Amino acid sequence: MLVLTRKPGETIRIGDDIVITINQLRGGRVRVGIDAPKHVSVACGELDPPSQQQLPPTPTGAFQPPQIMGFAGAA
C-alpha cells in the first residue's frame, strides 16, 4: 500500500486516466473527488458486496494437496 500526504486542492494520478483530488478536510473526514473513465467502476469499499471485492489471484499449479490413501488403523 502506498500512503501519500496531500493538502486540499492537491491531486494523485493513477495511470494516465484516473485523477483523485483532495477537496476538503473537516474534522476527521476527507472529501475526495475521483475523475475516471466511464468503464472504470468507482465505489466505496464498504458498499461493495463481498462477492464483488477483488481477491488476490490464486497461483496455478503451485500447490497440490496430498491425497489421502486411507485412515490410520485401516486394513
CSV table of N, CA and C in Angstrom, one decimal:
chain,number,residue,atom,x,y,z
A,1,MET,N,0.8,-1.2,0.0
A,1,MET,CA,0.0,0.0,0.0
A,1,MET,C,0.9,1.2,0.0
A,2,LEU,N,0.6,2.1,-0.9
A,2,LEU,CA,1.3,3.4,-0.9
A,2,LEU,C,0.5,4.4,-0.1
A,3,VAL,N,1.1,5.1,0.8
A,3,VAL,CA,0.4,6.1,1.6
A,3,VAL,C,1.0,7.5,1.3
A,4,LEU,N,0.2,8.4,0.9
A,4,LEU,CA,0.6,9.8,0.5
A,4,LEU,C,0.0,10.8,1.4
A,5,THR,N,0.6,11.9,1.6
A,5,THR,CA,0.1,13.0,2.3
A,5,THR,C,-0.3,14.1,1.3
A,6,ARG,N,-1.5,14.6,1.3
A,6,ARG,CA,-1.9,15.6,0.4
A,6,ARG,C,-2.7,16.7,1.1
A,7,LYS,N,-2.7,17.9,0.5
A,7,LYS,CA,-3.5,19.0,1.1
A,7,LYS,C,-4.7,19.3,0.2
A,8,PRO,N,-5.7,20.0,0.7
A,8,PRO,CA,-6.8,20.3,-0.2
A,8,PRO,C,-6.4,21.0,-1.5
A,9,GLY,N,-7.0,20.5,-2.6
A,9,GLY,CA,-6.6,21.0,-3.9
A,9,GLY,C,-5.5,20.3,-4.6
A,10,GLU,N,-4.8,19.4,-3.9
A,10,GLU,CA,-3.7,18.6,-4.5
A,10,GLU,C,-4.3,17.3,-5.1
A,11,THR,N,-3.6,16.8,-6.0
A,11,THR,CA,-4.1,15.6,-6.7
A,11,THR,C,-3.2,14.4,-6.6
A,12,ILE,N,-3.7,13.2,-6.9
A,12,ILE,CA,-3.0,12.0,-7.0
A,12,ILE,C,-3.4,11.4,-8.4
A,13,ARG,N,-2.4,11.0,-9.2
A,13,ARG,CA,-2.7,10.4,-10.5
A,13,ARG,C,-2.5,8.9,-10.4
A,14,ILE,N,-3.4,8.2,-11.0
A,14,ILE,CA,-3.3,6.7,-11.1
A,14,ILE,C,-3.3,6.4,-12.6
A,15,GLY,N,-2.2,6.0,-13.1
A,15,GLY,CA,-2.1,5.7,-14.6
A,15,GLY,C,-2.2,7.0,-15.3
A,16,ASP,N,-2.7,6.9,-16.6
A,16,ASP,CA,-2.9,8.1,-17.4
A,16,ASP,C,-4.3,8.7,-17.3
A,17,ASP,N,-5.3,8.0,-16.8
A,17,ASP,CA,-6.6,8.5,-16.9
A,17,ASP,C,-7.4,8.5,-15.6
A,18,ILE,N,-6.8,8.4,-14.4
A,18,ILE,CA,-7.5,8.5,-13.2
A,18,ILE,C,-6.9,9.5,-12.3
A,19,VAL,N,-7.7,10.5,-11.8
A,19,VAL,CA,-7.1,11.6,-11.0
A,19,VAL,C,-8.0,11.7,-9.7
A,20,ILE,N,-7.3,11.6,-8.6
A,20,ILE,CA,-8.0,11.8,-7.3
A,20,ILE,C,-7.6,13.2,-6.8
A,21,THR,N,-8.6,14.0,-6.4
A,21,THR,CA,-8.4,15.3,-5.9
A,21,THR,C,-8.9,15.4,-4.5
A,22,ILE,N,-8.1,15.9,-3.6
A,22,ILE,CA,-8.5,16.2,-2.2
A,22,ILE,C,-9.3,17.5,-2.2
A,23,ASN,N,-10.6,17.4,-1.9
A,23,ASN,CA,-11.4,18.5,-2.0
A,23,ASN,C,-11.5,19.3,-0.6
A,24,GLN,N,-11.7,18.6,0.5
A,24,GLN,CA,-11.9,19.2,1.7
A,24,GLN,C,-11.5,18.3,2.9
A,25,LEU,N,-11.0,19.0,3.9
A,25,LEU,CA,-10.7,18.3,5.2
A,25,LEU,C,-11.5,19.0,6.3
A,26,ARG,N,-12.3,18.2,7.0
A,26,ARG,CA,-13.2,18.8,8.0
A,26,ARG,C,-13.2,17.8,9.2
A,27,GLY,N,-12.7,18.2,10.3
A,27,GLY,CA,-12.7,17.3,11.5
A,27,GLY,C,-11.9,16.0,11.1
A,28,GLY,N,-12.5,14.9,11.3
A,28,GLY,CA,-11.8,13.6,10.9
A,28,GLY,C,-12.2,13.1,9.6
A,29,ARG,N,-12.8,13.9,8.7
A,29,ARG,CA,-13.3,13.5,7.4
A,29,ARG,C,-12.5,14.1,6.3
A,30,VAL,N,-12.4,13.4,5.2
A,30,VAL,CA,-11.7,13.8,4.0
A,30,VAL,C,-12.7,13.7,2.8
A,31,ARG,N,-12.9,14.7,2.1
A,31,ARG,CA,-13.7,14.6,0.9
A,31,ARG,C,-12.8,14.6,-0.3
A,32,VAL,N,-13.0,13.6,-1.2
A,32,VAL,CA,-12.2,13.4,-2.4
A,32,VAL,C,-13.0,13.4,-3.6
A,33,GLY,N,-12.5,13.8,-4.7
A,33,GLY,CA,-13.1,13.7,-6.0
A,33,GLY,C,-12.3,12.8,-6.8
A,34,ILE,N,-13.0,11.9,-7.6
A,34,ILE,CA,-12.3,10.9,-8.4
A,34,ILE,C,-12.8,11.1,-9.8
A,35,ASP,N,-11.9,11.4,-10.7
A,35,ASP,CA,-12.1,11.5,-12.2
A,35,ASP,C,-11.6,10.3,-12.9
A,36,ALA,N,-12.5,9.5,-13.4
A,36,ALA,CA,-12.1,8.3,-14.1
A,36,ALA,C,-12.9,8.0,-15.3
A,37,PRO,N,-12.4,7.3,-16.3
A,37,PRO,CA,-13.2,6.9,-17.4
A,37,PRO,C,-14.5,6.2,-17.1
A,38,LYS,N,-15.5,6.2,-17.9
A,38,LYS,CA,-16.8,5.5,-17.6
A,38,LYS,C,-16.6,4.0,-17.4
A,39,HIS,N,-15.6,3.4,-18.1
A,39,HIS,CA,-15.5,1.9,-18.0
A,39,HIS,C,-14.9,1.5,-16.6
A,40,VAL,N,-14.4,2.5,-15.8
A,40,VAL,CA,-13.8,2.2,-14.5
A,40,VAL,C,-14.8,2.3,-13.4
A,41,SER,N,-15.1,1.2,-12.7
A,41,SER,CA,-16.1,1.2,-11.6
A,41,SER,C,-15.4,1.9,-10.4
A,42,VAL,N,-16.1,2.8,-9.8
A,42,VAL,CA,-15.6,3.5,-8.6
A,42,VAL,C,-16.7,3.4,-7.5
A,43,ALA,N,-16.4,2.8,-6.4
A,43,ALA,CA,-17.4,2.7,-5.3
A,43,ALA,C,-16.6,2.7,-3.9
A,44,CYS,N,-17.3,3.0,-2.9
A,44,CYS,CA,-16.7,2.9,-1.5
A,44,CYS,C,-16.6,1.4,-1.2
A,45,GLY,N,-15.5,1.1,-0.5
A,45,GLY,CA,-15.2,-0.3,-0.2
A,45,GLY,C,-16.3,-0.9,0.6
A,46,GLU,N,-16.9,-0.2,1.6
A,46,GLU,CA,-17.9,-0.8,2.4
A,46,GLU,C,-19.2,-1.0,1.7
A,47,LEU,N,-19.4,-0.4,0.5
A,47,LEU,CA,-20.6,-0.6,-0.2
A,47,LEU,C,-20.6,-1.8,-1.2
A,48,ASP,N,-19.4,-2.3,-1.5
A,48,ASP,CA,-19.2,-3.4,-2.4
A,48,ASP,C,-19.6,-4.7,-1.6
A,49,PRO,N,-20.5,-5.5,-2.2
A,49,PRO,CA,-20.7,-6.8,-1.5
A,49,PRO,C,-19.5,-7.6,-1.6
A,50,PRO,N,-19.2,-8.5,-0.6
A,50,PRO,CA,-18.0,-9.3,-0.6
A,50,PRO,C,-17.7,-10.1,-1.8
A,51,SER,N,-18.8,-10.5,-2.5
A,51,SER,CA,-18.6,-11.3,-3.7
A,51,SER,C,-18.0,-10.4,-4.9
A,52,GLN,N,-18.2,-9.1,-4.8
A,52,GLN,CA,-17.7,-8.2,-5.8
A,52,GLN,C,-16.3,-7.7,-5.5
A,53,GLN,N,-15.8,-7.9,-4.3
A,53,GLN,CA,-14.5,-7.4,-4.0
A,53,GLN,C,-13.4,-8.3,-4.7
A,54,GLN,N,-12.4,-7.7,-5.1
A,54,GLN,CA,-11.4,-8.4,-5.9
A,54,GLN,C,-10.5,-9.2,-4.9
A,55,LEU,N,-10.3,-10.5,-5.1
A,55,LEU,CA,-9.4,-11.3,-4.3
A,55,LEU,C,-8.1,-11.5,-5.0
A,56,PRO,N,-7.0,-11.7,-4.3
A,56,PRO,CA,-5.7,-11.9,-4.9
A,56,PRO,C,-5.8,-13.2,-5.8
A,57,PRO,N,-5.1,-13.2,-6.9
A,57,PRO,CA,-5.1,-14.3,-7.8
A,57,PRO,C,-4.5,-15.6,-7.2
A,58,THR,N,-5.1,-16.7,-7.5
A,58,THR,CA,-4.7,-18.0,-7.0
A,58,THR,C,-3.6,-18.5,-7.9
A,59,PRO,N,-2.4,-18.8,-7.4
A,59,PRO,CA,-1.4,-19.4,-8.3
A,59,PRO,C,-1.9,-20.7,-8.9
A,60,THR,N,-1.6,-21.0,-10.2
A,60,THR,CA,-2.0,-22.2,-10.8
A,60,THR,C,-0.8,-23.2,-10.8
A,61,GLY,N,-1.1,-24.4,-10.4
A,61,GLY,CA,0.0,-25.5,-10.4
A,61,GLY,C,1.0,-25.3,-9.3
A,62,ALA,N,0.8,-24.4,-8.4
A,62,ALA,CA,1.8,-24.2,-7.4
A,62,ALA,C,1.8,-25.2,-6.2
A,63,PHE,N,0.6,-25.5,-5.7
A,63,PHE,CA,0.5,-26.4,-4.6
A,63,PHE,C,-0.6,-27.4,-4.9
A,64,GLN,N,-0.3,-28.7,-4.7
A,64,GLN,CA,-1.2,-29.8,-4.8
A,64,GLN,C,-1.4,-30.4,-3.4
A,65,PRO,N,-2.6,-30.4,-2.8
A,65,PRO,CA,-2.7,-31.1,-1.5
A,65,PRO,C,-2.5,-32.6,-1.7
A,66,PRO,N,-1.9,-33.2,-0.7
A,66,PRO,CA,-1.7,-34.6,-0.8
A,66,PRO,C,-3.0,-35.4,-0.8
A,67,GLN,N,-3.0,-36.5,-1.5
A,67,GLN,CA,-4.2,-37.4,-1.5
A,67,GLN,C,-4.1,-38.3,-0.3
A,68,ILE,N,-5.3,-38.5,0.3
A,68,ILE,CA,-5.3,-39.4,1.5
A,68,ILE,C,-5.6,-40.8,1.0
A,69,MET,N,-4.7,-41.7,1.3
A,69,MET,CA,-4.9,-43.1,0.8
A,69,MET,C,-5.7,-43.9,1.7
A,70,GLY,N,-5.8,-43.6,2.9
A,70,GLY,CA,-6.6,-44.4,3.9
A,70,GLY,C,-6.5,-43.8,5.3
A,71,PHE,N,-7.2,-44.4,6.2
A,71,PHE,CA,-7.2,-43.9,7.5
A,71,PHE,C,-6.3,-44.8,8.4
A,72,ALA,N,-5.8,-44.2,9.4
A,72,ALA,CA,-4.9,-44.9,10.3
A,72,ALA,C,-5.7,-46.1,10.9
A,73,GLY,N,-5.1,-47.2,11.0
A,73,GLY,CA,-5.7,-48.4,11.5
A,73,GLY,C,-6.6,-49.2,10.5
A,74,ALA,N,-6.7,-48.7,9.3
A,74,ALA,CA,-7.5,-49.4,8.3
A,74,ALA,C,-6.6,-50.5,7.8
A,75,ALA,N,-7.3,-51.6,7.4
A,75,ALA,CA,-6.6,-52.8,6.9
A,75,ALA,C,-6.2,-52.7,5.5
